[in-house]
mmCIF file of C-alpha atoms in Angstrom:
data_model
loop_
_atom_site.group_PDB
_atom_site.id
_atom_site.type_symbol
_atom_site.label_atom_id
_atom_site.label_comp_id
_atom_site.label_asym_id
_atom_site.label_seq_id
_atom_site.Cartn_x
_atom_site.Cartn_y
_atom_site.Cartn_z
ATOM 1 C CA MET A 1 7.467 29.951 -21.993
ATOM 2 C CA THR A 2 4.353 32.049 -22.468
ATOM 3 C CA GLU A 3 2.593 29.091 -24.019
ATOM 4 C CA VAL A 4 3.555 26.828 -21.109
ATOM 5 C CA LEU A 5 2.256 29.340 -18.567
ATOM 6 C CA GLU A 6 -0.958 29.605 -20.544
ATOM 7 C CA GLY A 7 -1.212 25.815 -20.474
ATOM 8 C CA PHE A 8 -0.886 25.746 -16.691
ATOM 9 C CA ARG A 9 -3.604 28.399 -16.419
ATOM 10 C CA THR A 10 -5.848 26.257 -18.575
ATOM 11 C CA VAL A 11 -5.214 23.117 -16.541
ATOM 12 C CA LEU A 12 -5.765 24.911 -13.244
ATOM 13 C CA SER A 13 -8.952 26.746 -14.275
ATOM 14 C CA GLY A 14 -12.589 25.810 -14.735
ATOM 15 C CA GLU A 15 -13.680 22.398 -13.579
ATOM 16 C CA TYR A 16 -10.239 20.801 -13.818
ATOM 17 C CA PRO A 17 -9.017 21.589 -10.248
ATOM 18 C CA ARG A 18 -12.240 20.036 -8.934
ATOM 19 C CA LEU A 19 -11.594 16.878 -10.960
ATOM 20 C CA LEU A 20 -8.079 16.675 -9.630
ATOM 21 C CA LEU A 21 -9.234 17.073 -6.037
ATOM 22 C CA SER A 22 -11.907 14.421 -6.631
ATOM 23 C CA GLY A 23 -9.299 12.075 -8.048
ATOM 24 C CA LEU A 24 -6.915 12.824 -5.127
ATOM 25 C CA GLY A 25 -9.675 11.926 -2.666
ATOM 26 C CA LEU A 26 -10.359 8.653 -4.424
ATOM 27 C CA THR A 27 -6.643 7.874 -4.549
ATOM 28 C CA LEU A 28 -6.416 8.307 -0.771
ATOM 29 C CA ALA A 29 -9.604 6.322 -0.166
ATOM 30 C CA VAL A 30 -8.494 3.345 -2.245
ATOM 31 C CA SER A 31 -4.992 3.432 -0.732
ATOM 32 C CA VAL A 32 -6.309 3.474 2.868
ATOM 33 C CA CYS A 33 -8.763 0.637 2.185
ATOM 34 C CA ALA A 34 -6.092 -1.369 0.425
ATOM 35 C CA LEU A 35 -3.728 -0.823 3.386
ATOM 36 C CA LEU A 36 -6.389 -2.286 5.719
ATOM 37 C CA VAL A 37 -6.670 -5.380 3.532
ATOM 38 C CA SER A 38 -2.871 -5.567 3.343
ATOM 39 C CA VAL A 39 -2.490 -5.352 7.152
ATOM 40 C CA LEU A 40 -5.120 -8.022 7.832
ATOM 41 C CA VAL A 41 -3.883 -10.498 5.213
ATOM 42 C CA GLY A 42 -0.230 -9.679 5.703
ATOM 43 C CA THR A 43 -0.374 -10.100 9.475
ATOM 44 C CA ALA A 44 -2.064 -13.499 9.118
ATOM 45 C CA LEU A 45 0.525 -14.603 6.546
ATOM 46 C CA GLY A 46 3.462 -13.275 8.529
ATOM 47 C CA ALA A 47 2.303 -14.974 11.741
ATOM 48 C CA ALA A 48 1.641 -18.249 9.924
ATOM 49 C CA ARG A 49 5.114 -18.224 8.388
ATOM 50 C CA VAL A 50 6.847 -17.476 11.684
ATOM 51 C CA LEU A 51 4.847 -20.105 13.538
ATOM 52 C CA ARG A 52 5.620 -22.596 10.764
ATOM 53 C CA VAL A 53 2.077 -23.930 10.782
ATOM 54 C CA PRO A 54 2.386 -27.106 8.594
ATOM 55 C CA VAL A 55 -0.062 -26.094 5.875
ATOM 56 C CA LEU A 56 -0.582 -22.349 6.374
ATOM 57 C CA GLY A 57 3.117 -21.639 6.614
ATOM 58 C CA ARG A 58 3.843 -23.262 3.270
ATOM 59 C CA LEU A 59 0.832 -21.578 1.672
ATOM 60 C CA GLY A 60 2.067 -18.243 2.990
ATOM 61 C CA ASP A 61 5.494 -18.791 1.530
ATOM 62 C CA ALA A 62 4.000 -19.793 -1.836
ATOM 63 C CA TYR A 63 1.656 -16.789 -1.784
ATOM 64 C CA VAL A 64 4.451 -14.318 -1.127
ATOM 65 C CA THR A 65 6.666 -15.894 -3.805
ATOM 66 C CA VAL A 66 3.943 -15.896 -6.456
ATOM 67 C CA VAL A 67 2.487 -12.417 -5.788
ATOM 68 C CA ARG A 68 5.859 -10.739 -5.616
ATOM 69 C CA GLY A 69 6.634 -12.247 -9.064
ATOM 70 C CA ILE A 70 3.486 -10.748 -10.679
ATOM 71 C CA PRO A 71 3.276 -7.117 -11.877
ATOM 72 C CA LEU A 72 0.566 -5.158 -10.087
ATOM 73 C CA ILE A 73 -1.114 -4.251 -13.380
ATOM 74 C CA VAL A 74 -1.512 -7.929 -14.176
ATOM 75 C CA LEU A 75 -3.129 -8.651 -10.746
ATOM 76 C CA LEU A 76 -5.476 -5.689 -11.228
ATOM 77 C CA SER A 77 -6.503 -7.030 -14.624
ATOM 78 C CA VAL A 78 -7.063 -10.553 -13.219
ATOM 79 C CA VAL A 79 -9.309 -9.256 -10.457
ATOM 80 C CA TYR A 80 -11.331 -6.890 -12.577
ATOM 81 C CA TYR A 81 -11.390 -8.553 -15.977
ATOM 82 C CA GLY A 82 -10.609 -12.160 -15.116
ATOM 83 C CA LEU A 83 -12.896 -12.920 -12.174
ATOM 84 C CA PRO A 84 -16.114 -12.289 -14.115
ATOM 85 C CA THR A 85 -15.360 -15.440 -16.150
ATOM 86 C CA LEU A 86 -15.631 -17.308 -12.855
ATOM 87 C CA GLY A 87 -18.930 -15.608 -12.017
ATOM 88 C CA VAL A 88 -17.431 -12.976 -9.693
ATOM 89 C CA THR A 89 -17.879 -9.399 -10.853
ATOM 90 C CA LEU A 90 -16.552 -6.509 -8.786
ATOM 91 C CA PRO A 91 -17.054 -2.783 -9.324
ATOM 92 C CA ASP A 92 -13.984 -0.726 -10.007
ATOM 93 C CA PHE A 93 -13.393 0.514 -6.438
ATOM 94 C CA PRO A 94 -13.661 -2.880 -4.640
ATOM 95 C CA ALA A 95 -11.609 -4.514 -7.387
ATOM 96 C CA ALA A 96 -8.849 -1.914 -7.058
ATOM 97 C CA VAL A 97 -8.869 -2.231 -3.231
ATOM 98 C CA LEU A 98 -8.715 -6.042 -3.392
ATOM 99 C CA ALA A 99 -5.926 -6.198 -5.968
ATOM 100 C CA LEU A 100 -3.848 -3.509 -4.306
ATOM 101 C CA GLY A 101 -4.418 -5.011 -0.843
ATOM 102 C CA LEU A 102 -3.546 -8.554 -1.890
ATOM 103 C CA TYR A 103 -0.447 -7.337 -3.736
ATOM 104 C CA SER A 104 0.695 -5.254 -0.801
ATOM 105 C CA ALA A 105 -0.031 -8.087 1.640
ATOM 106 C CA ALA A 106 2.897 -10.052 0.232
ATOM 107 C CA TYR A 107 5.268 -7.242 1.297
ATOM 108 C CA THR A 108 3.427 -6.526 4.539
ATOM 109 C CA SER A 109 3.871 -10.221 5.387
ATOM 110 C CA GLU A 110 7.624 -9.757 5.196
ATOM 111 C CA ILE A 111 7.372 -6.628 7.372
ATOM 112 C CA VAL A 112 5.337 -8.403 9.988
ATOM 113 C CA ARG A 113 7.517 -11.475 9.887
ATOM 114 C CA GLY A 114 10.595 -9.347 10.431
ATOM 115 C CA GLY A 115 8.863 -7.492 13.334
ATOM 116 C CA ILE A 116 7.920 -10.740 14.997
ATOM 117 C CA SER A 117 11.372 -12.182 14.524
ATOM 118 C CA SER A 118 12.905 -9.055 16.146
ATOM 119 C CA VAL A 119 11.087 -9.710 19.421
ATOM 120 C CA PRO A 120 13.411 -11.591 21.853
ATOM 121 C CA ALA A 121 12.438 -15.219 22.347
ATOM 122 C CA GLY A 122 12.324 -14.701 26.095
ATOM 123 C CA GLN A 123 9.188 -12.615 25.719
ATOM 124 C CA ALA A 124 7.168 -15.499 24.285
ATOM 125 C CA GLU A 125 8.777 -17.966 26.720
ATOM 126 C CA ALA A 126 7.760 -15.815 29.641
ATOM 127 C CA ALA A 127 4.189 -15.583 28.319
ATOM 128 C CA ARG A 128 4.033 -19.337 27.891
ATOM 129 C CA SER A 129 5.307 -19.842 31.454
ATOM 130 C CA LEU A 130 2.418 -17.742 32.707
ATOM 131 C CA GLY A 131 -0.029 -20.176 31.111
ATOM 132 C CA LEU A 132 -0.752 -18.458 27.793
ATOM 133 C CA SER A 133 -1.129 -20.590 24.717
ATOM 134 C CA ARG A 134 1.016 -19.997 21.617
ATOM 135 C CA GLY A 135 -1.764 -18.046 19.997
ATOM 136 C CA GLN A 136 -2.373 -15.911 23.093
ATOM 137 C CA ALA A 137 1.330 -15.236 23.502
ATOM 138 C CA LEU A 138 1.509 -14.159 19.874
ATOM 139 C CA ARG A 139 -1.602 -11.934 20.139
ATOM 140 C CA PHE A 140 -1.045 -10.257 23.513
ATOM 141 C CA VAL A 141 2.733 -10.231 23.921
ATOM 142 C CA VAL A 142 4.626 -10.630 20.645
ATOM 143 C CA LEU A 143 2.476 -8.789 18.108
ATOM 144 C CA PRO A 144 2.192 -5.512 20.066
ATOM 145 C CA GLN A 145 5.988 -5.344 20.250
ATOM 146 C CA ALA A 146 6.349 -6.470 16.615
ATOM 147 C CA TRP A 147 4.010 -3.708 15.442
ATOM 148 C CA ARG A 148 6.176 -1.117 17.188
ATOM 149 C CA VAL A 149 9.103 -2.247 15.049
ATOM 150 C CA ALA A 150 7.058 -2.713 11.898
ATOM 151 C CA LEU A 151 5.104 0.523 12.001
ATOM 152 C CA PRO A 152 7.572 2.774 10.196
ATOM 153 C CA ALA A 153 8.067 0.142 7.394
ATOM 154 C CA LEU A 154 4.309 -0.093 7.106
ATOM 155 C CA GLY A 155 4.219 3.665 6.589
ATOM 156 C CA ASN A 156 6.598 3.249 3.677
ATOM 157 C CA GLU A 157 4.331 0.523 2.296
ATOM 158 C CA PHE A 158 1.433 2.975 2.447
ATOM 159 C CA ILE A 159 3.456 5.407 0.340
ATOM 160 C CA SER A 160 4.057 2.621 -2.187
ATOM 161 C CA LEU A 161 0.330 1.917 -2.270
ATOM 162 C CA ILE A 162 -0.433 5.531 -3.058
ATOM 163 C CA LEU A 163 1.966 5.426 -6.005
ATOM 164 C CA GLY A 164 0.698 2.047 -7.122
ATOM 165 C CA SER A 165 -2.885 3.284 -7.020
ATOM 166 C CA SER A 166 -2.165 5.212 -10.237
ATOM 167 C CA LEU A 167 -2.419 1.855 -12.002
ATOM 168 C CA ALA A 168 -6.028 1.574 -10.865
ATOM 169 C CA SER A 169 -6.980 3.654 -13.866
ATOM 170 C CA ALA A 170 -6.539 0.394 -15.818
ATOM 171 C CA VAL A 171 -9.722 -0.848 -14.153
ATOM 172 C CA THR A 172 -11.614 2.409 -14.991
ATOM 173 C CA LEU A 173 -11.311 3.861 -11.471
ATOM 174 C CA GLN A 174 -11.411 7.614 -11.708
ATOM 175 C CA GLU A 175 -8.529 8.286 -9.320
ATOM 176 C CA LEU A 176 -5.938 11.057 -9.671
ATOM 177 C CA PHE A 177 -4.016 9.747 -12.622
ATOM 178 C CA SER A 178 -7.187 8.812 -14.498
ATOM 179 C CA GLN A 179 -8.542 12.347 -14.018
ATOM 180 C CA GLY A 180 -5.264 13.687 -15.286
ATOM 181 C CA ARG A 181 -5.583 11.656 -18.458
ATOM 182 C CA TYR A 182 -9.105 12.979 -18.911
ATOM 183 C CA ILE A 183 -7.833 16.544 -18.621
ATOM 184 C CA THR A 184 -5.043 15.772 -21.045
ATOM 185 C CA ASN A 185 -7.556 14.487 -23.639
ATOM 186 C CA ALA A 186 -9.703 17.577 -23.120
ATOM 187 C CA THR A 187 -6.979 20.213 -23.239
ATOM 188 C CA TYR A 188 -4.115 18.510 -25.210
ATOM 189 C CA ARG A 189 -1.741 19.864 -22.583
ATOM 190 C CA GLN A 190 0.269 16.762 -21.760
ATOM 191 C CA PHE A 191 3.321 18.438 -20.219
ATOM 192 C CA GLU A 192 1.350 20.783 -18.012
ATOM 193 C CA VAL A 193 -1.101 18.141 -16.751
ATOM 194 C CA TYR A 194 1.533 15.537 -15.944
ATOM 195 C CA ALA A 195 3.719 18.191 -14.319
ATOM 196 C CA VAL A 196 0.833 19.028 -12.025
ATOM 197 C CA LEU A 197 0.212 15.344 -11.307
ATOM 198 C CA ALA A 198 3.901 14.851 -10.534
ATOM 199 C CA LEU A 199 3.829 17.770 -8.123
ATOM 200 C CA VAL A 200 0.702 16.485 -6.342
ATOM 201 C CA TYR A 201 2.110 12.956 -5.951
ATOM 202 C CA PHE A 202 5.416 14.354 -4.792
ATOM 203 C CA LEU A 203 3.871 16.630 -2.170
ATOM 204 C CA LEU A 204 1.642 13.816 -0.939
ATOM 205 C CA THR A 205 4.444 11.268 -0.599
ATOM 206 C CA PHE A 206 6.853 13.918 0.753
ATOM 207 C CA VAL A 207 4.555 14.773 3.648
ATOM 208 C CA LEU A 208 3.900 11.068 4.356
ATOM 209 C CA SER A 209 7.630 10.281 4.217
ATOM 210 C CA ARG A 210 8.255 13.009 6.803
ATOM 211 C CA VAL A 211 5.602 11.455 9.031
ATOM 212 C CA VAL A 212 7.212 8.055 8.616
ATOM 213 C CA ARG A 213 10.623 9.533 9.534
ATOM 214 C CA GLY A 214 9.062 11.059 12.630
ATOM 215 C CA LEU A 215 7.668 7.653 13.552
ATOM 216 C CA GLU A 216 11.030 6.035 13.019
ATOM 217 C CA ALA A 217 12.744 8.636 15.274
ATOM 218 C CA ARG A 218 10.070 8.335 17.954
ATOM 219 C CA LEU A 219 9.990 4.533 18.013
ATOM 220 C CA GLY A 220 13.716 4.088 18.069
ATOM 221 C CA ARG A 221 15.241 4.409 14.597
ATOM 222 C CA GLY A 222 18.306 2.291 14.073
ATOM 223 C CA VAL A 223 17.566 -0.153 16.854
ATOM 224 C CA THR A 224 17.763 -3.675 15.414
ATOM 225 C CA LEU A 225 17.437 -7.031 17.089
ATOM 226 C CA PRO A 226 18.687 -10.432 15.858
ATOM 227 C CA GLU A 227 16.186 -12.508 13.943
ATOM 228 C CA ARG A 228 14.936 -15.592 15.702
ATOM 229 C CA ARG A 229 11.826 -17.686 16.125
ATOM 230 C CA VAL A 230 9.846 -16.450 19.109
ATOM 231 C CA ILE A 231 7.122 -19.125 19.405
#
């Protein structure tokens, strides 16, 4: 026990806490940026699938099916190591954001699609009767209500992104897990380092999960509406 306590003192002394904080900041930055990519792409995919646009709808279905069948680590490797063979080279941060965002977009698409499908069809019909086009009805009437339903689930997706960002170390990004590996190699204190990392990830996701639960309660947790096409 004394040796373990000494190990924790070693890990939490000197420059190591600064490295962990730096890695934590980068983890949050890449997760937030990836969430923005996920929301933009996922919303477009979800809307196209609900609207059943002849080409975009099928492409959206294919995208979701393919991406959900690929491990995140493989997609990260394709973006960072594979794209240079096609003449596209991305630094570690943009590569991690792009891969995480595109991977998460497949799941966000399902969240958005479910949110849109939960809006009563009468809402879109009323908007159309007022002279709005299908696109305007979707943008100004359906999507705001769909986001209200989808927001808590999107919060859970953000938590998944934070955990998935630990794989970004595979593309040399110096996020939290990567900094932990560096400290492990420097101190040979595997148990203590990974115990600290586990605690940091737990505290971070625990706080976020509480926020998500608060959103669920505030926005009407447990209220479900039948799925249907709204436009």
